[in-house]
Amino acid sequence: MNNSTRISLALAFVAMLPQAAVANIVCEGTYEFFNGKDTINAIPGEAPENGVRAAELYNANRGAWLGHFMGKPKSEGLHEVEVSQCGRQFLLTQGSKKMLFLQSILDETLYVAQDIGTNEAELTLRVVDHRIMVGSVKGKSHGFAFNMPVAMEPRDVTVPDMKGCFDDPVPEGKEVVGDRLIVDPAMRDEVIDIVAAELGVPRAQAERYISAPRFEKKTRQSDTGVTEILPGEPNCPIELAGVKNCYVHPSDTTNTVNAFVLLDEDGRLLPVTMEGATSNRPRVYDPGVDDLCAPKATVPPADQFLQFMFMPYEDTGHNDVQAILGDARTGLYKKTHRSDGKSKGRRGREEAADEAYQAVGAPVTGLH
């Protein structure tokens, strides 16, 4: 079988494999490189005279995670790993020495060194849990087959820049269904200001602790359908070419704003994010846990959530604010209070928010 036939069969096989949904992530940064006890075996018919005996003596007289994995690991010092091409390759360097590893087309966790100075051996590394690499140098020379285990242990690693690697563009010809309302930006900013002042959060840190969605899902009440207006009524002029009714479609914007915060068991506000959240409420943002290359919890779990719902009524100018205190784990409400019909404008919204917050026990004790 010639090389072109092998390549064709390999590509055909790859085409049948399920493709990974996202790019592989290899942590980049500083690693310590180790090699272990190598083994040598005589190749029948190729080894020199007494080659089998020589191999037996060599293996017997040489001499984890690393200790268990490779036996008497020997450090080759610190190396740097730089990841590129959305995890499809990385560059291993130590001083002026550089070695490029390319991802296998059949196994996204396996990387193959491109030039190790000889055609008689191959260096491969398998990435385990994003930040541990184990592999081997295998080959044959002068009638002997050799195999030396290697490993790379992380010392100071981080997630590489994967911007654009996980994009899932809308297929051509597909349109996003308009099932959401845009939250009025000015009203949203005002609500964040009001909640921050009520809870004692500095404005510069408000969006670290307060989550206010920019969109709200349409409901039967918000999507009331099309209104027909007769010619001559406001916003429906009489056309000279004929009398035509006008049609007003539901607004794509809402003035109703929801704001959420999360509290630990001592009542301190926790940093929040909507990325990865499984409900309309945010989750705790913990950069230690979110860094898959160096996971270490630095923020306690959420014990309670506090929600403010601001509902300004354009027809009367009054403002309702509802506060809800609930269990962050189950989502069940513990306390709720709705402050109805407060005065117009921002001052009315501030008064309504304060009344509702106090009614649910004013649970916030500080910031984490």
Short mmCIF file of C-alpha atoms in Angstrom, two decimals, residues 93-258:
data_model
loop_
_atom_site.label_atom_id
_atom_site.label_comp_id
_atom_site.label_asym_id
_atom_site.label_seq_id
_atom_site.Cartn_x
_atom_site.Cartn_y
_atom_site.Cartn_z
CA THR A 93 10.09 26.02 24.05
CA GLN A 94 13.02 25.99 26.43
CA GLY A 95 15.41 28.86 25.86
CA SER A 96 16.30 28.86 22.18
CA LYS A 97 14.99 25.32 21.61
CA LYS A 98 11.55 25.06 20.02
CA MET A 99 9.36 22.12 19.03
CA LEU A 100 5.99 22.27 17.29
CA PHE A 101 3.21 19.80 18.19
CA LEU A 102 0.21 19.29 15.91
CA GLN A 103 -3.13 17.82 16.94
CA SER A 104 -3.94 14.38 15.53
CA ILE A 105 -6.79 14.37 13.00
CA LEU A 106 -8.14 11.19 14.62
CA ASP A 107 -7.85 12.17 18.30
CA GLU A 108 -8.14 15.76 19.50
CA THR A 109 -6.32 15.03 22.78
CA LEU A 110 -3.23 13.59 21.03
CA TYR A 111 -0.40 15.84 19.80
CA VAL A 112 2.56 14.77 17.67
CA ALA A 113 5.96 16.51 17.64
CA GLN A 114 6.96 17.57 14.14
CA ASP A 115 10.76 17.47 14.36
CA ILE A 116 12.72 15.70 17.11
CA GLY A 117 15.98 15.43 15.16
CA THR A 118 15.55 11.86 13.89
CA ASN A 119 13.22 9.95 11.61
CA GLU A 120 13.61 6.80 13.68
CA ALA A 121 11.49 7.98 16.62
CA GLU A 122 8.21 9.72 17.37
CA LEU A 123 7.34 11.94 20.35
CA THR A 124 3.65 12.13 21.23
CA LEU A 125 1.84 13.84 24.11
CA ARG A 126 -1.71 13.24 25.24
CA VAL A 127 -3.47 16.11 27.02
CA VAL A 128 -5.32 14.95 30.14
CA ASP A 129 -7.83 17.26 31.84
CA HIS A 130 -6.56 20.22 29.77
CA ARG A 131 -3.41 20.75 31.86
CA ILE A 132 -1.51 17.47 32.29
CA MET A 133 0.42 15.90 29.42
CA VAL A 134 1.69 12.33 29.26
CA GLY A 135 3.30 10.55 26.37
CA SER A 136 6.36 8.77 25.10
CA VAL A 137 9.29 8.73 22.76
CA LYS A 138 9.06 5.55 20.70
CA GLY A 139 11.14 4.24 17.87
CA LYS A 140 13.79 1.77 16.80
CA SER A 141 17.50 1.99 16.13
CA HIS A 142 20.26 -0.50 15.32
CA GLY A 143 17.96 -3.48 15.81
CA PHE A 144 16.41 -2.35 19.11
CA ALA A 145 12.94 -0.93 19.82
CA PHE A 146 12.87 1.69 22.57
CA ASN A 147 10.12 3.37 24.55
CA MET A 148 10.69 6.20 27.04
CA PRO A 149 7.73 7.68 28.95
CA VAL A 150 7.53 11.47 29.25
CA ALA A 151 5.25 13.80 31.13
CA MET A 152 4.64 17.51 31.56
CA GLU A 153 3.38 18.78 34.89
CA PRO A 154 1.77 22.26 35.04
CA ARG A 155 3.51 24.91 37.14
CA ASP A 156 1.82 28.19 36.12
CA VAL A 157 -0.80 27.79 33.40
CA THR A 158 -3.86 29.66 32.16
CA VAL A 159 -6.57 29.33 29.53
CA PRO A 160 -5.24 30.45 26.12
CA ASP A 161 -6.95 33.06 23.99
CA MET A 162 -9.76 31.11 22.31
CA LYS A 163 -11.67 34.11 20.96
CA GLY A 164 -13.74 33.10 17.94
CA CYS A 165 -13.07 29.38 18.43
CA PHE A 166 -16.51 28.61 19.87
CA ASP A 167 -18.65 30.82 17.62
CA ASP A 168 -21.82 29.16 16.37
CA PRO A 169 -23.03 31.41 13.56
CA VAL A 170 -26.66 31.37 12.47
CA PRO A 171 -26.91 29.19 9.34
CA GLU A 172 -27.39 31.16 6.14
CA GLY A 173 -31.06 31.70 5.38
CA LYS A 174 -32.12 31.19 8.99
CA GLU A 175 -33.64 34.07 10.95
CA VAL A 176 -33.70 34.50 14.70
CA VAL A 177 -37.27 34.31 15.99
CA GLY A 178 -38.34 37.62 17.54
CA ASP A 179 -39.62 36.25 20.83
CA ARG A 180 -37.83 38.78 23.02
CA LEU A 181 -38.42 42.38 24.01
CA ILE A 182 -35.59 44.88 24.30
CA VAL A 183 -35.35 46.36 27.77
CA ASP A 184 -35.25 50.15 27.52
CA PRO A 185 -31.51 50.95 27.97
CA ALA A 186 -32.06 54.21 29.85
CA MET A 187 -34.52 52.58 32.25
CA ARG A 188 -32.14 49.64 32.77
CA ASP A 189 -29.26 51.97 33.67
CA GLU A 190 -31.50 53.86 36.08
CA VAL A 191 -32.66 50.66 37.78
CA ILE A 192 -29.05 49.52 38.27
CA ASP A 193 -28.28 52.90 39.85
CA ILE A 194 -31.29 52.66 42.18
CA VAL A 195 -30.55 49.08 43.27
CA ALA A 196 -26.84 49.84 43.78
CA ALA A 197 -27.68 52.81 46.01
CA GLU A 198 -30.26 50.77 47.96
CA LEU A 199 -27.82 47.90 48.62
CA GLY A 200 -24.71 49.99 49.23
CA VAL A 201 -22.84 48.98 46.09
CA PRO A 202 -20.41 51.56 44.61
CA ARG A 203 -21.64 52.52 41.14
CA ALA A 204 -18.31 51.53 39.58
CA GLN A 205 -18.88 47.95 40.83
CA ALA A 206 -22.63 47.81 40.24
CA GLU A 207 -22.62 45.42 37.28
CA ARG A 208 -20.19 43.11 39.06
CA TYR A 209 -22.85 42.40 41.68
CA ILE A 210 -26.13 43.31 39.92
CA SER A 211 -27.46 41.47 36.88
CA ALA A 212 -30.15 43.21 34.82
CA PRO A 213 -31.09 41.44 31.56
CA ARG A 214 -31.07 43.53 28.40
CA PHE A 215 -33.89 41.40 26.95
CA GLU A 216 -37.10 39.96 28.37
CA LYS A 217 -39.11 37.09 26.94
CA LYS A 218 -42.42 38.07 25.38
CA THR A 219 -45.58 37.13 27.25
CA ARG A 220 -49.26 37.22 26.33
CA GLN A 221 -49.55 40.54 28.10
CA SER A 222 -46.54 42.09 26.36
CA ASP A 223 -47.48 40.77 22.90
CA THR A 224 -51.05 42.07 22.61
CA GLY A 225 -51.26 41.94 18.85
CA VAL A 226 -51.96 44.55 16.20
CA THR A 227 -54.13 47.63 16.89
CA GLU A 228 -56.23 49.11 14.08
CA ILE A 229 -56.57 52.92 13.90
CA LEU A 230 -59.06 54.75 11.69
CA PRO A 231 -57.98 57.48 9.23
CA GLY A 232 -57.97 60.92 10.82
CA GLU A 233 -57.11 59.61 14.28
CA PRO A 234 -53.69 60.49 15.77
CA ASN A 235 -50.81 58.89 13.86
CA CYS A 236 -53.12 57.84 11.00
CA PRO A 237 -53.38 60.51 8.26
CA ILE A 238 -56.02 60.51 5.50
CA GLU A 239 -54.36 59.73 2.16
CA LEU A 240 -55.59 61.61 -0.91
CA ALA A 241 -55.55 58.45 -3.01
CA GLY A 242 -58.02 56.74 -0.76
CA VAL A 243 -59.03 56.05 2.81
CA LYS A 244 -56.88 53.44 4.49
CA ASN A 245 -56.85 52.21 8.06
CA CYS A 246 -53.55 52.23 9.96
CA TYR A 247 -52.11 49.35 11.94
CA VAL A 248 -49.93 49.72 15.03
CA HIS A 249 -47.77 46.72 15.87
CA PRO A 250 -46.68 45.84 19.41
CA SER A 251 -43.57 47.62 20.63
CA ASP A 252 -40.31 45.69 20.65
CA THR A 253 -39.24 47.59 23.77
CA THR A 254 -40.33 47.22 27.39
CA ASN A 255 -39.87 49.50 30.38
CA THR A 256 -40.19 46.60 32.83
CA VAL A 257 -36.75 45.88 34.28
CA ASN A 258 -35.63 42.93 36.43
#
